[in-house]
């Protein structure tokens, strides 16, 4: 009878376990597992809140976003084996509000420039303010949290781990534009605009601050301000506090897609993103291939 070598078996088993863990920690694995889980959580709370009133919908959205954040943390902590420093910021509320200030400057100045060129005019729409504001907040909250966890949290960091920060910024920007091609009123120009002003700007914001809260705040207030002004958000019509009258070329106004497809917003987005990239570079936040961020 052949004698069993317990030591060798243990070593062999350990190697198999090590290979399996290495497989799970490969960036593409935790990226797809995380993205799929968060997408399913998003789908679940959209279905649950489908026929709910505005107040219940916003509560469901908050709970759903909380569950998505916890799932993201679990994937990053136990599958990717990372420290999840992008979530563990000491002042998340101040980062969210800081992102909101940048969004306010970005969207309001862009809209004012279009108004000055006679592209937009706004008329106050009398009505039940809460019935207008709550749905806009609900939609903006879901989009900001879910999209930022997936695009900047998972996609950006997985690609950055494999290919470095610049490649991650380029690929996530292009992909962010492509996924918006399915939106109402979308055109090739609209997708390109989203890639530049949203993909590059939000990626630059993440590189600069290195936390997810700042980009969630920037994204949330960006969408909310457009919605409240009655401007379509990435092609989705918005019943805001104002009625929007559009005149002039689509290159100026963004046409049916909204302000995000305006050349004004593209230029404004770059003017804000470039200083962020410079600051990120000075802070040493850019990483090369297979190097972990600070």
PDB file of C-alpha atoms in Angstrom:
ATOM      1  CA  UNK A   1       0.000   0.000   0.000  1.00  0.00           C
ATOM      2  CA  UNK A   2       1.358   3.362  -1.039  1.00  0.00           C
ATOM      3  CA  UNK A   3       2.194   5.604   1.886  1.00  0.00           C
ATOM      4  CA  UNK A   4       0.442   8.986   1.919  1.00  0.00           C
ATOM      5  CA  UNK A   5       2.710  11.995   2.289  1.00  0.00           C
ATOM      6  CA  UNK A   6       0.656  14.344   4.476  1.00  0.00           C
ATOM      7  CA  UNK A   7       3.156  17.196   4.200  1.00  0.00           C
ATOM      8  CA  UNK A   8       3.166  17.100   0.382  1.00  0.00           C
ATOM      9  CA  UNK A   9      -0.625  16.914   0.278  1.00  0.00           C
ATOM     10  CA  UNK A  10      -0.840  19.940   2.533  1.00  0.00           C
ATOM     11  CA  UNK A  11       1.554  21.890   0.344  1.00  0.00           C
ATOM     12  CA  UNK A  12      -0.358  20.879  -2.789  1.00  0.00           C
ATOM     13  CA  UNK A  13      -3.686  21.893  -1.222  1.00  0.00           C
ATOM     14  CA  UNK A  14      -2.169  25.188  -0.125  1.00  0.00           C
ATOM     15  CA  UNK A  15      -0.975  25.886  -3.655  1.00  0.00           C
ATOM     16  CA  UNK A  16      -4.428  25.169  -5.057  1.00  0.00           C
ATOM     17  CA  UNK A  17      -5.984  27.504  -2.506  1.00  0.00           C
ATOM     18  CA  UNK A  18      -3.383  30.148  -3.286  1.00  0.00           C
ATOM     19  CA  UNK A  19      -4.088  29.908  -7.028  1.00  0.00           C
ATOM     20  CA  UNK A  20      -7.827  30.134  -6.395  1.00  0.00           C
ATOM     21  CA  UNK A  21      -7.407  33.218  -4.182  1.00  0.00           C
ATOM     22  CA  UNK A  22      -5.122  34.802  -6.778  1.00  0.00           C
ATOM     23  CA  UNK A  23      -7.812  34.173  -9.385  1.00  0.00           C
ATOM     24  CA  UNK A  24     -10.470  35.861  -7.219  1.00  0.00           C
ATOM     25  CA  UNK A  25      -8.170  38.830  -6.570  1.00  0.00           C
ATOM     26  CA  UNK A  26      -7.542  39.383 -10.281  1.00  0.00           C
ATOM     27  CA  UNK A  27      -8.956  42.873 -11.025  1.00  0.00           C
ATOM     28  CA  UNK A  28     -11.306  41.779 -13.817  1.00  0.00           C
ATOM     29  CA  UNK A  29     -12.940  39.211 -11.504  1.00  0.00           C
ATOM     30  CA  UNK A  30     -13.785  41.574  -8.633  1.00  0.00           C
ATOM     31  CA  UNK A  31     -14.696  44.273 -11.143  1.00  0.00           C
ATOM     32  CA  UNK A  32     -17.329  42.122 -12.880  1.00  0.00           C
ATOM     33  CA  UNK A  33     -18.619  40.533  -9.656  1.00  0.00           C
ATOM     34  CA  UNK A  34     -18.976  43.952  -8.036  1.00  0.00           C
ATOM     35  CA  UNK A  35     -20.592  45.573 -11.078  1.00  0.00           C
ATOM     36  CA  UNK A  36     -23.056  42.704 -11.540  1.00  0.00           C
ATOM     37  CA  UNK A  37     -24.063  42.737  -7.877  1.00  0.00           C
ATOM     38  CA  UNK A  38     -24.555  46.503  -7.762  1.00  0.00           C
ATOM     39  CA  UNK A  39     -26.525  46.439 -11.033  1.00  0.00           C
ATOM     40  CA  UNK A  40     -28.843  43.770  -9.581  1.00  0.00           C
ATOM     41  CA  UNK A  41     -29.311  45.780  -6.376  1.00  0.00           C
ATOM     42  CA  UNK A  42     -30.175  48.813  -8.508  1.00  0.00           C
ATOM     43  CA  UNK A  43     -32.679  46.773 -10.536  1.00  0.00           C
ATOM     44  CA  UNK A  44     -34.270  45.400  -7.358  1.00  0.00           C
ATOM     45  CA  UNK A  45     -34.902  48.762  -5.739  1.00  0.00           C
ATOM     46  CA  UNK A  46     -36.183  50.227  -9.037  1.00  0.00           C
ATOM     47  CA  UNK A  47     -38.739  47.395  -9.250  1.00  0.00           C
ATOM     48  CA  UNK A  48     -39.727  47.750  -5.586  1.00  0.00           C
ATOM     49  CA  UNK A  49     -40.241  51.510  -5.904  1.00  0.00           C
ATOM     50  CA  UNK A  50     -41.976  51.345  -9.298  1.00  0.00           C
ATOM     51  CA  UNK A  51     -45.510  52.150  -8.074  1.00  0.00           C
ATOM     52  CA  UNK A  52     -44.571  53.938  -4.857  1.00  0.00           C
ATOM     53  CA  UNK A  53     -45.265  57.573  -4.065  1.00  0.00           C
ATOM     54  CA  UNK A  54     -42.444  60.149  -4.097  1.00  0.00           C
ATOM     55  CA  UNK A  55     -41.672  59.971  -0.370  1.00  0.00           C
ATOM     56  CA  UNK A  56     -41.545  56.175  -0.233  1.00  0.00           C
ATOM     57  CA  UNK A  57     -39.460  56.089  -3.435  1.00  0.00           C
ATOM     58  CA  UNK A  58     -36.766  58.303  -1.955  1.00  0.00           C
ATOM     59  CA  UNK A  59     -36.625  56.160   1.191  1.00  0.00           C
ATOM     60  CA  UNK A  60     -36.261  53.012  -0.952  1.00  0.00           C
ATOM     61  CA  UNK A  61     -33.561  54.749  -3.018  1.00  0.00           C
ATOM     62  CA  UNK A  62     -31.591  55.666   0.132  1.00  0.00           C
ATOM     63  CA  UNK A  63     -31.831  52.095   1.437  1.00  0.00           C
ATOM     64  CA  UNK A  64     -30.901  50.690  -1.975  1.00  0.00           C
ATOM     65  CA  UNK A  65     -27.865  52.968  -2.252  1.00  0.00           C
ATOM     66  CA  UNK A  66     -26.819  51.955   1.264  1.00  0.00           C
ATOM     67  CA  UNK A  67     -27.043  48.264   0.346  1.00  0.00           C
ATOM     68  CA  UNK A  68     -25.027  48.920  -2.837  1.00  0.00           C
ATOM     69  CA  UNK A  69     -22.291  50.683  -0.837  1.00  0.00           C
ATOM     70  CA  UNK A  70     -22.114  47.805   1.669  1.00  0.00           C
ATOM     71  CA  UNK A  71     -21.918  45.260  -1.171  1.00  0.00           C
ATOM     72  CA  UNK A  72     -19.138  47.315  -2.786  1.00  0.00           C
ATOM     73  CA  UNK A  73     -17.208  47.322   0.502  1.00  0.00           C
ATOM     74  CA  UNK A  74     -17.610  43.555   0.888  1.00  0.00           C
ATOM     75  CA  UNK A  75     -16.337  42.898  -2.655  1.00  0.00           C
ATOM     76  CA  UNK A  76     -13.356  45.212  -2.247  1.00  0.00           C
ATOM     77  CA  UNK A  77     -12.495  43.996   1.260  1.00  0.00           C
ATOM     78  CA  UNK A  78     -12.912  40.234   0.940  1.00  0.00           C
ATOM     79  CA  UNK A  79     -12.632  39.540  -2.802  1.00  0.00           C
ATOM     80  CA  UNK A  80     -10.158  42.174  -4.016  1.00  0.00           C
ATOM     81  CA  UNK A  81      -8.387  42.174  -0.600  1.00  0.00           C
ATOM     82  CA  UNK A  82      -8.047  45.979  -0.665  1.00  0.00           C
ATOM     83  CA  UNK A  83      -8.159  48.585   2.127  1.00  0.00           C
ATOM     84  CA  UNK A  84     -11.157  50.391   0.504  1.00  0.00           C
ATOM     85  CA  UNK A  85      -9.664  53.779   1.412  1.00  0.00           C
ATOM     86  CA  UNK A  86     -11.956  55.473  -1.142  1.00  0.00           C
ATOM     87  CA  UNK A  87     -14.897  54.744   1.212  1.00  0.00           C
ATOM     88  CA  UNK A  88     -13.160  55.294   4.555  1.00  0.00           C
ATOM     89  CA  UNK A  89     -12.716  59.049   4.298  1.00  0.00           C
ATOM     90  CA  UNK A  90     -12.897  60.909   7.613  1.00  0.00           C
ATOM     91  CA  UNK A  91     -15.254  63.624   6.352  1.00  0.00           C
ATOM     92  CA  UNK A  92     -17.561  62.099   3.726  1.00  0.00           C
ATOM     93  CA  UNK A  93     -20.273  64.764   4.145  1.00  0.00           C
ATOM     94  CA  UNK A  94     -17.844  67.631   3.549  1.00  0.00           C
ATOM     95  CA  UNK A  95     -16.502  65.815   0.458  1.00  0.00           C
ATOM     96  CA  UNK A  96     -20.052  65.371  -0.887  1.00  0.00           C
ATOM     97  CA  UNK A  97     -20.804  69.068  -0.329  1.00  0.00           C
ATOM     98  CA  UNK A  98     -17.486  70.078  -1.898  1.00  0.00           C
ATOM     99  CA  UNK A  99     -18.462  68.035  -4.953  1.00  0.00           C
ATOM    100  CA  UNK A 100     -21.803  69.854  -4.905  1.00  0.00           C
ATOM    101  CA  UNK A 101     -20.088  73.250  -5.012  1.00  0.00           C
ATOM    102  CA  UNK A 102     -18.044  72.206  -8.054  1.00  0.00           C
ATOM    103  CA  UNK A 103     -21.209  70.882  -9.744  1.00  0.00           C
ATOM    104  CA  UNK A 104     -23.072  74.134  -9.023  1.00  0.00           C
ATOM    105  CA  UNK A 105     -20.286  76.221 -10.566  1.00  0.00           C
ATOM    106  CA  UNK A 106     -20.010  73.868 -13.549  1.00  0.00           C
ATOM    107  CA  UNK A 107     -23.708  73.632 -14.450  1.00  0.00           C
ATOM    108  CA  UNK A 108     -24.846  77.160 -13.567  1.00  0.00           C
ATOM    109  CA  UNK A 109     -22.014  78.898 -15.444  1.00  0.00           C
ATOM    110  CA  UNK A 110     -22.552  76.618 -18.463  1.00  0.00           C
ATOM    111  CA  UNK A 111     -26.303  77.372 -18.482  1.00  0.00           C
ATOM    112  CA  UNK A 112     -25.736  81.118 -18.038  1.00  0.00           C
ATOM    113  CA  UNK A 113     -23.361  81.186 -21.039  1.00  0.00           C
ATOM    114  CA  UNK A 114     -25.984  79.409 -23.190  1.00  0.00           C
ATOM    115  CA  UNK A 115     -28.597  81.948 -21.991  1.00  0.00           C
ATOM    116  CA  UNK A 116     -26.300  84.850 -22.914  1.00  0.00           C
ATOM    117  CA  UNK A 117     -26.083  83.435 -26.457  1.00  0.00           C
ATOM    118  CA  UNK A 118     -29.932  83.221 -26.566  1.00  0.00           C
ATOM    119  CA  UNK A 119     -29.928  79.408 -26.511  1.00  0.00           C
ATOM    120  CA  UNK A 120     -31.958  78.995 -23.293  1.00  0.00           C
ATOM    121  CA  UNK A 121     -34.684  80.966 -21.542  1.00  0.00           C
ATOM    122  CA  UNK A 122     -36.296  79.904 -18.252  1.00  0.00           C
ATOM    123  CA  UNK A 123     -39.787  80.573 -16.909  1.00  0.00           C
ATOM    124  CA  UNK A 124     -40.776  79.740 -13.331  1.00  0.00           C
ATOM    125  CA  UNK A 125     -43.264  76.878 -13.302  1.00  0.00           C
ATOM    126  CA  UNK A 126     -45.787  77.298 -10.495  1.00  0.00           C
ATOM    127  CA  UNK A 127     -46.794  74.026  -8.879  1.00  0.00           C
ATOM    128  CA  UNK A 128     -46.272  71.663  -6.012  1.00  0.00           C
ATOM    129  CA  UNK A 129     -42.547  72.055  -5.328  1.00  0.00           C
ATOM    130  CA  UNK A 130     -42.172  68.839  -3.332  1.00  0.00           C
ATOM    131  CA  UNK A 131     -43.834  66.769  -6.081  1.00  0.00           C
ATOM    132  CA  UNK A 132     -41.184  68.117  -8.481  1.00  0.00           C
ATOM    133  CA  UNK A 133     -38.117  68.083  -6.239  1.00  0.00           C
ATOM    134  CA  UNK A 134     -38.459  64.630  -4.609  1.00  0.00           C
ATOM    135  CA  UNK A 135     -38.519  62.589  -7.874  1.00  0.00           C
ATOM    136  CA  UNK A 136     -35.511  64.541  -9.172  1.00  0.00           C
ATOM    137  CA  UNK A 137     -33.563  63.856  -5.968  1.00  0.00           C
ATOM    138  CA  UNK A 138     -34.524  60.164  -6.097  1.00  0.00           C
ATOM    139  CA  UNK A 139     -33.383  59.745  -9.706  1.00  0.00           C
ATOM    140  CA  UNK A 140     -30.182  61.742  -9.159  1.00  0.00           C
ATOM    141  CA  UNK A 141     -29.282  59.825  -5.993  1.00  0.00           C
ATOM    142  CA  UNK A 142     -29.590  56.430  -7.665  1.00  0.00           C
ATOM    143  CA  UNK A 143     -27.629  57.509 -10.744  1.00  0.00           C
ATOM    144  CA  UNK A 144     -24.839  59.154  -8.752  1.00  0.00           C
ATOM    145  CA  UNK A 145     -24.250  56.344  -6.238  1.00  0.00           C
ATOM    146  CA  UNK A 146     -24.702  53.363  -8.580  1.00  0.00           C
ATOM    147  CA  UNK A 147     -22.768  54.819 -11.524  1.00  0.00           C
ATOM    148  CA  UNK A 148     -19.891  56.092  -9.396  1.00  0.00           C
ATOM    149  CA  UNK A 149     -19.503  52.805  -7.496  1.00  0.00           C
ATOM    150  CA  UNK A 150     -19.373  50.963 -10.823  1.00  0.00           C
ATOM    151  CA  UNK A 151     -17.394  53.372 -13.015  1.00  0.00           C
ATOM    152  CA  UNK A 152     -14.958  55.105 -10.665  1.00  0.00           C
ATOM    153  CA  UNK A 153     -14.995  52.568  -7.832  1.00  0.00           C
ATOM    154  CA  UNK A 154     -14.779  49.288  -9.772  1.00  0.00           C
ATOM    155  CA  UNK A 155     -13.961  49.905 -13.450  1.00  0.00           C
ATOM    156  CA  UNK A 156     -11.477  52.739 -12.901  1.00  0.00           C
ATOM    157  CA  UNK A 157      -9.571  51.054 -10.082  1.00  0.00           C
ATOM    158  CA  UNK A 158      -9.501  47.627 -11.733  1.00  0.00           C
ATOM    159  CA  UNK A 159      -8.132  49.045 -14.998  1.00  0.00           C
ATOM    160  CA  UNK A 160      -5.764  51.301 -13.047  1.00  0.00           C
ATOM    161  CA  UNK A 161      -4.430  48.232 -11.217  1.00  0.00           C
ATOM    162  CA  UNK A 162      -3.689  46.520 -14.525  1.00  0.00           C
ATOM    163  CA  UNK A 163      -2.637  49.418 -16.768  1.00  0.00           C
ATOM    164  CA  UNK A 164      -2.140  52.592 -14.715  1.00  0.00           C
ATOM    165  CA  UNK A 165      -4.109  55.794 -14.117  1.00  0.00           C
ATOM    166  CA  UNK A 166      -3.975  57.335 -17.602  1.00  0.00           C
ATOM    167  CA  UNK A 167      -5.296  54.199 -19.320  1.00  0.00           C
ATOM    168  CA  UNK A 168      -8.006  53.881 -16.646  1.00  0.00           C
ATOM    169  CA  UNK A 169      -9.047  57.502 -17.208  1.00  0.00           C
ATOM    170  CA  UNK A 170      -9.169  57.057 -20.985  1.00  0.00           C
ATOM    171  CA  UNK A 171     -11.052  53.732 -21.038  1.00  0.00           C
ATOM    172  CA  UNK A 172     -13.639  54.624 -18.391  1.00  0.00           C
ATOM    173  CA  UNK A 173     -14.296  57.950 -20.134  1.00  0.00           C
ATOM    174  CA  UNK A 174     -14.871  56.251 -23.495  1.00  0.00           C
ATOM    175  CA  UNK A 175     -17.068  53.555 -21.959  1.00  0.00           C
ATOM    176  CA  UNK A 176     -19.066  56.137 -19.982  1.00  0.00           C
ATOM    177  CA  UNK A 177     -19.869  57.886 -23.273  1.00  0.00           C
ATOM    178  CA  UNK A 178     -20.763  54.638 -25.050  1.00  0.00           C
ATOM    179  CA  UNK A 179     -23.295  53.519 -22.416  1.00  0.00           C
ATOM    180  CA  UNK A 180     -25.128  56.844 -22.838  1.00  0.00           C
ATOM    181  CA  UNK A 181     -25.704  56.145 -26.555  1.00  0.00           C
ATOM    182  CA  UNK A 182     -28.879  54.310 -25.593  1.00  0.00           C
ATOM    183  CA  UNK A 183     -30.387  57.390 -23.914  1.00  0.00           C
ATOM    184  CA  UNK A 184     -33.197  59.440 -25.533  1.00  0.00           C
ATOM    185  CA  UNK A 185     -31.917  61.995 -28.042  1.00  0.00           C
ATOM    186  CA  UNK A 186     -28.405  60.530 -27.949  1.00  0.00           C
ATOM    187  CA  UNK A 187     -26.041  61.156 -30.864  1.00  0.00           C
ATOM    188  CA  UNK A 188     -22.383  60.373 -31.529  1.00  0.00           C
ATOM    189  CA  UNK A 189     -21.589  63.941 -30.541  1.00  0.00           C
ATOM    190  CA  UNK A 190     -23.618  63.550 -27.332  1.00  0.00           C
ATOM    191  CA  UNK A 191     -21.693  60.391 -26.414  1.00  0.00           C
ATOM    192  CA  UNK A 192     -18.403  62.142 -27.180  1.00  0.00           C
ATOM    193  CA  UNK A 193     -19.474  65.079 -24.996  1.00  0.00           C
ATOM    194  CA  UNK A 194     -20.327  62.750 -22.116  1.00  0.00           C
ATOM    195  CA  UNK A 195     -16.957  61.009 -22.506  1.00  0.00           C
ATOM    196  CA  UNK A 196     -15.086  64.297 -22.261  1.00  0.00           C
ATOM    197  CA  UNK A 197     -17.031  66.375 -19.761  1.00  0.00           C
ATOM    198  CA  UNK A 198     -18.369  63.560 -17.546  1.00  0.00           C
ATOM    199  CA  UNK A 199     -15.926  60.707 -18.037  1.00  0.00           C
ATOM    200  CA  UNK A 200     -12.812  62.857 -17.885  1.00  0.00           C
ATOM    201  CA  UNK A 201     -14.146  65.277 -15.260  1.00  0.00           C
ATOM    202  CA  UNK A 202     -15.428  62.603 -12.866  1.00  0.00           C
ATOM    203  CA  UNK A 203     -12.292  60.503 -13.411  1.00  0.00           C
ATOM    204  CA  UNK A 204     -10.103  63.534 -12.749  1.00  0.00           C
ATOM    205  CA  UNK A 205     -12.145  64.315  -9.635  1.00  0.00           C
ATOM    206  CA  UNK A 206     -11.589  60.780  -8.330  1.00  0.00           C
ATOM    207  CA  UNK A 207      -7.859  60.941  -9.054  1.00  0.00           C
ATOM    208  CA  UNK A 208      -7.590  64.272  -7.267  1.00  0.00           C
ATOM    209  CA  UNK A 209      -9.583  63.477  -4.120  1.00  0.00           C
ATOM    210  CA  UNK A 210      -9.082  59.678  -4.076  1.00  0.00           C
ATOM    211  CA  UNK A 211     -12.454  59.127  -2.431  1.00  0.00           C
ATOM    212  CA  UNK A 212     -15.809  58.056  -3.804  1.00  0.00           C
ATOM    213  CA  UNK A 213     -17.814  60.638  -1.815  1.00  0.00           C
ATOM    214  CA  UNK A 214     -16.526  63.651  -3.728  1.00  0.00           C
ATOM    215  CA  UNK A 215     -17.455  62.183  -7.124  1.00  0.00           C
ATOM    216  CA  UNK A 216     -20.860  61.037  -5.819  1.00  0.00           C
ATOM    217  CA  UNK A 217     -21.534  64.600  -4.601  1.00  0.00           C
ATOM    218  CA  UNK A 218     -20.364  66.079  -7.903  1.00  0.00           C
ATOM    219  CA  UNK A 219     -22.487  63.664  -9.937  1.00  0.00           C
ATOM    220  CA  UNK A 220     -25.572  63.989  -7.687  1.00  0.00           C
ATOM    221  CA  UNK A 221     -25.708  67.783  -7.650  1.00  0.00           C
ATOM    222  CA  UNK A 222     -24.812  67.933 -11.366  1.00  0.00           C
ATOM    223  CA  UNK A 223     -27.916  65.903 -12.265  1.00  0.00           C
ATOM    224  CA  UNK A 224     -30.121  67.520  -9.616  1.00  0.00           C
ATOM    225  CA  UNK A 225     -29.374  71.109 -10.670  1.00  0.00           C
ATOM    226  CA  UNK A 226     -30.083  70.297 -14.320  1.00  0.00           C
ATOM    227  CA  UNK A 227     -33.311  68.570 -13.350  1.00  0.00           C
ATOM    228  CA  UNK A 228     -34.502  71.471 -11.187  1.00  0.00           C
ATOM    229  CA  UNK A 229     -33.783  73.888 -14.051  1.00  0.00           C
ATOM    230  CA  UNK A 230     -35.967  71.757 -16.349  1.00  0.00           C
ATOM    231  CA  UNK A 231     -32.983  70.769 -18.538  1.00  0.00           C
ATOM    232  CA  UNK A 232     -32.970  67.185 -19.889  1.00  0.00           C
ATOM    233  CA  UNK A 233     -30.451  65.063 -17.967  1.00  0.00           C
ATOM    234  CA  UNK A 234     -28.414  62.958 -20.416  1.00  0.00           C
ATOM    235  CA  UNK A 235     -31.396  62.999 -22.776  1.00  0.00           C
ATOM    236  CA  UNK A 236     -34.028  62.188 -20.132  1.00  0.00           C
ATOM    237  CA  UNK A 237     -36.707  64.935 -20.066  1.00  0.00           C
ATOM    238  CA  UNK A 238     -37.061  66.677 -16.710  1.00  0.00           C
ATOM    239  CA  UNK A 239     -40.098  68.384 -15.199  1.00  0.00           C
ATOM    240  CA  UNK A 240     -38.264  70.967 -13.173  1.00  0.00           C
ATOM    241  CA  UNK A 241     -39.084  74.144 -11.307  1.00  0.00           C
ATOM    242  CA  UNK A 242     -38.692  76.053 -14.591  1.00  0.00           C
ATOM    243  CA  UNK A 243     -40.015  75.640 -18.114  1.00  0.00           C
ATOM    244  CA  UNK A 244     -37.097  75.629 -20.539  1.00  0.00           C
ATOM    245  CA  UNK A 245     -37.365  77.258 -23.967  1.00  0.00           C
ATOM    246  CA  UNK A 246     -34.613  76.185 -26.373  1.00  0.00           C
ATOM    247  CA  UNK A 247     -33.521  78.143 -29.450  1.00  0.00           C
ATOM    248  CA  UNK A 248     -30.464  78.147 -31.668  1.00  0.00           C
ATOM    249  CA  UNK A 249     -28.081  75.443 -32.891  1.00  0.00           C
ATOM    250  CA  UNK A 250     -27.830  72.091 -31.085  1.00  0.00           C
ATOM    251  CA  UNK A 251     -24.084  72.594 -30.771  1.00  0.00           C
ATOM    252  CA  UNK A 252     -24.860  75.483 -28.401  1.00  0.00           C
ATOM    253  CA  UNK A 253     -27.938  74.123 -26.586  1.00  0.00           C
ATOM    254  CA  UNK A 254     -27.259  70.391 -26.723  1.00  0.00           C
ATOM    255  CA  UNK A 255     -30.575  69.814 -28.534  1.00  0.00           C
ATOM    256  CA  UNK A 256     -32.823  67.058 -27.181  1.00  0.00           C
ATOM    257  CA  UNK A 257     -29.956  65.518 -25.214  1.00  0.00           C
ATOM    258  CA  UNK A 258     -29.682  68.629 -23.056  1.00  0.00           C
ATOM    259  CA  UNK A 259     -26.913  70.835 -21.736  1.00  0.00           C
ATOM    260  CA  UNK A 260     -24.427  67.938 -21.550  1.00  0.00           C
ATOM    261  CA  UNK A 261     -24.230  67.893 -25.372  1.00  0.00           C
ATOM    262  CA  UNK A 262     -23.442  71.618 -25.578  1.00  0.00           C
ATOM    263  CA  UNK A 263     -19.959  72.679 -26.679  1.00  0.00           C
ATOM    264  CA  UNK A 264     -20.067  75.159 -23.789  1.00  0.00           C
ATOM    265  CA  UNK A 265     -20.352  72.349 -21.230  1.00  0.00           C
ATOM    266  CA  UNK A 266     -17.612  70.309 -22.904  1.00  0.00           C
ATOM    267  CA  UNK A 267     -15.210  73.262 -22.676  1.00  0.00           C
ATOM    268  CA  UNK A 268     -16.269  74.030 -19.097  1.00  0.00           C
ATOM    269  CA  UNK A 269     -15.770  70.384 -18.127  1.00  0.00           C
ATOM    270  CA  UNK A 270     -12.234  70.400 -19.484  1.00  0.00           C
ATOM    271  CA  UNK A 271     -11.442  73.717 -17.804  1.00  0.00           C
ATOM    272  CA  UNK A 272     -12.384  72.143 -14.460  1.00  0.00           C
ATOM    273  CA  UNK A 273     -10.870  68.703 -15.123  1.00  0.00           C
ATOM    274  CA  UNK A 274      -7.405  69.874 -16.197  1.00  0.00           C
ATOM    275  CA  UNK A 275      -6.574  71.653 -12.883  1.00  0.00           C
ATOM    276  CA  UNK A 276      -7.846  68.562 -11.028  1.00  0.00           C
ATOM    277  CA  UNK A 277      -5.463  66.369 -13.022  1.00  0.00           C
ATOM    278  CA  UNK A 278      -2.569  68.740 -12.326  1.00  0.00           C
ATOM    279  CA  UNK A 279      -3.347  68.691  -8.593  1.00  0.00           C
ATOM    280  CA  UNK A 280      -3.655  64.899  -8.631  1.00  0.00           C
ATOM    281  CA  UNK A 281      -0.254  64.684 -10.303  1.00  0.00           C
ATOM    282  CA  UNK A 282       1.327  66.975  -7.706  1.00  0.00           C
ATOM    283  CA  UNK A 283      -0.148  64.876  -4.888  1.00  0.00           C
ATOM    284  CA  UNK A 284       1.390  61.769  -6.425  1.00  0.00           C
ATOM    285  CA  UNK A 285      -2.043  60.221  -6.971  1.00  0.00           C
ATOM    286  CA  UNK A 286      -1.257  58.871 -10.419  1.00  0.00           C
ATOM    287  CA  UNK A 287      -0.095  55.282 -10.381  1.00  0.00           C
ATOM    288  CA  UNK A 288       1.640  53.161 -12.958  1.00  0.00           C
ATOM    289  CA  UNK A 289       0.789  49.591 -13.939  1.00  0.00           C
ATOM    290  CA  UNK A 290       0.417  47.183 -10.977  1.00  0.00           C
ATOM    291  CA  UNK A 291       1.188  49.928  -8.466  1.00  0.00           C
ATOM    292  CA  UNK A 292      -1.340  50.556  -5.699  1.00  0.00           C
ATOM    293  CA  UNK A 293      -2.544  54.137  -5.035  1.00  0.00           C
ATOM    294  CA  UNK A 294      -1.352  55.870  -1.876  1.00  0.00           C
TER     295      UNK A 294
END
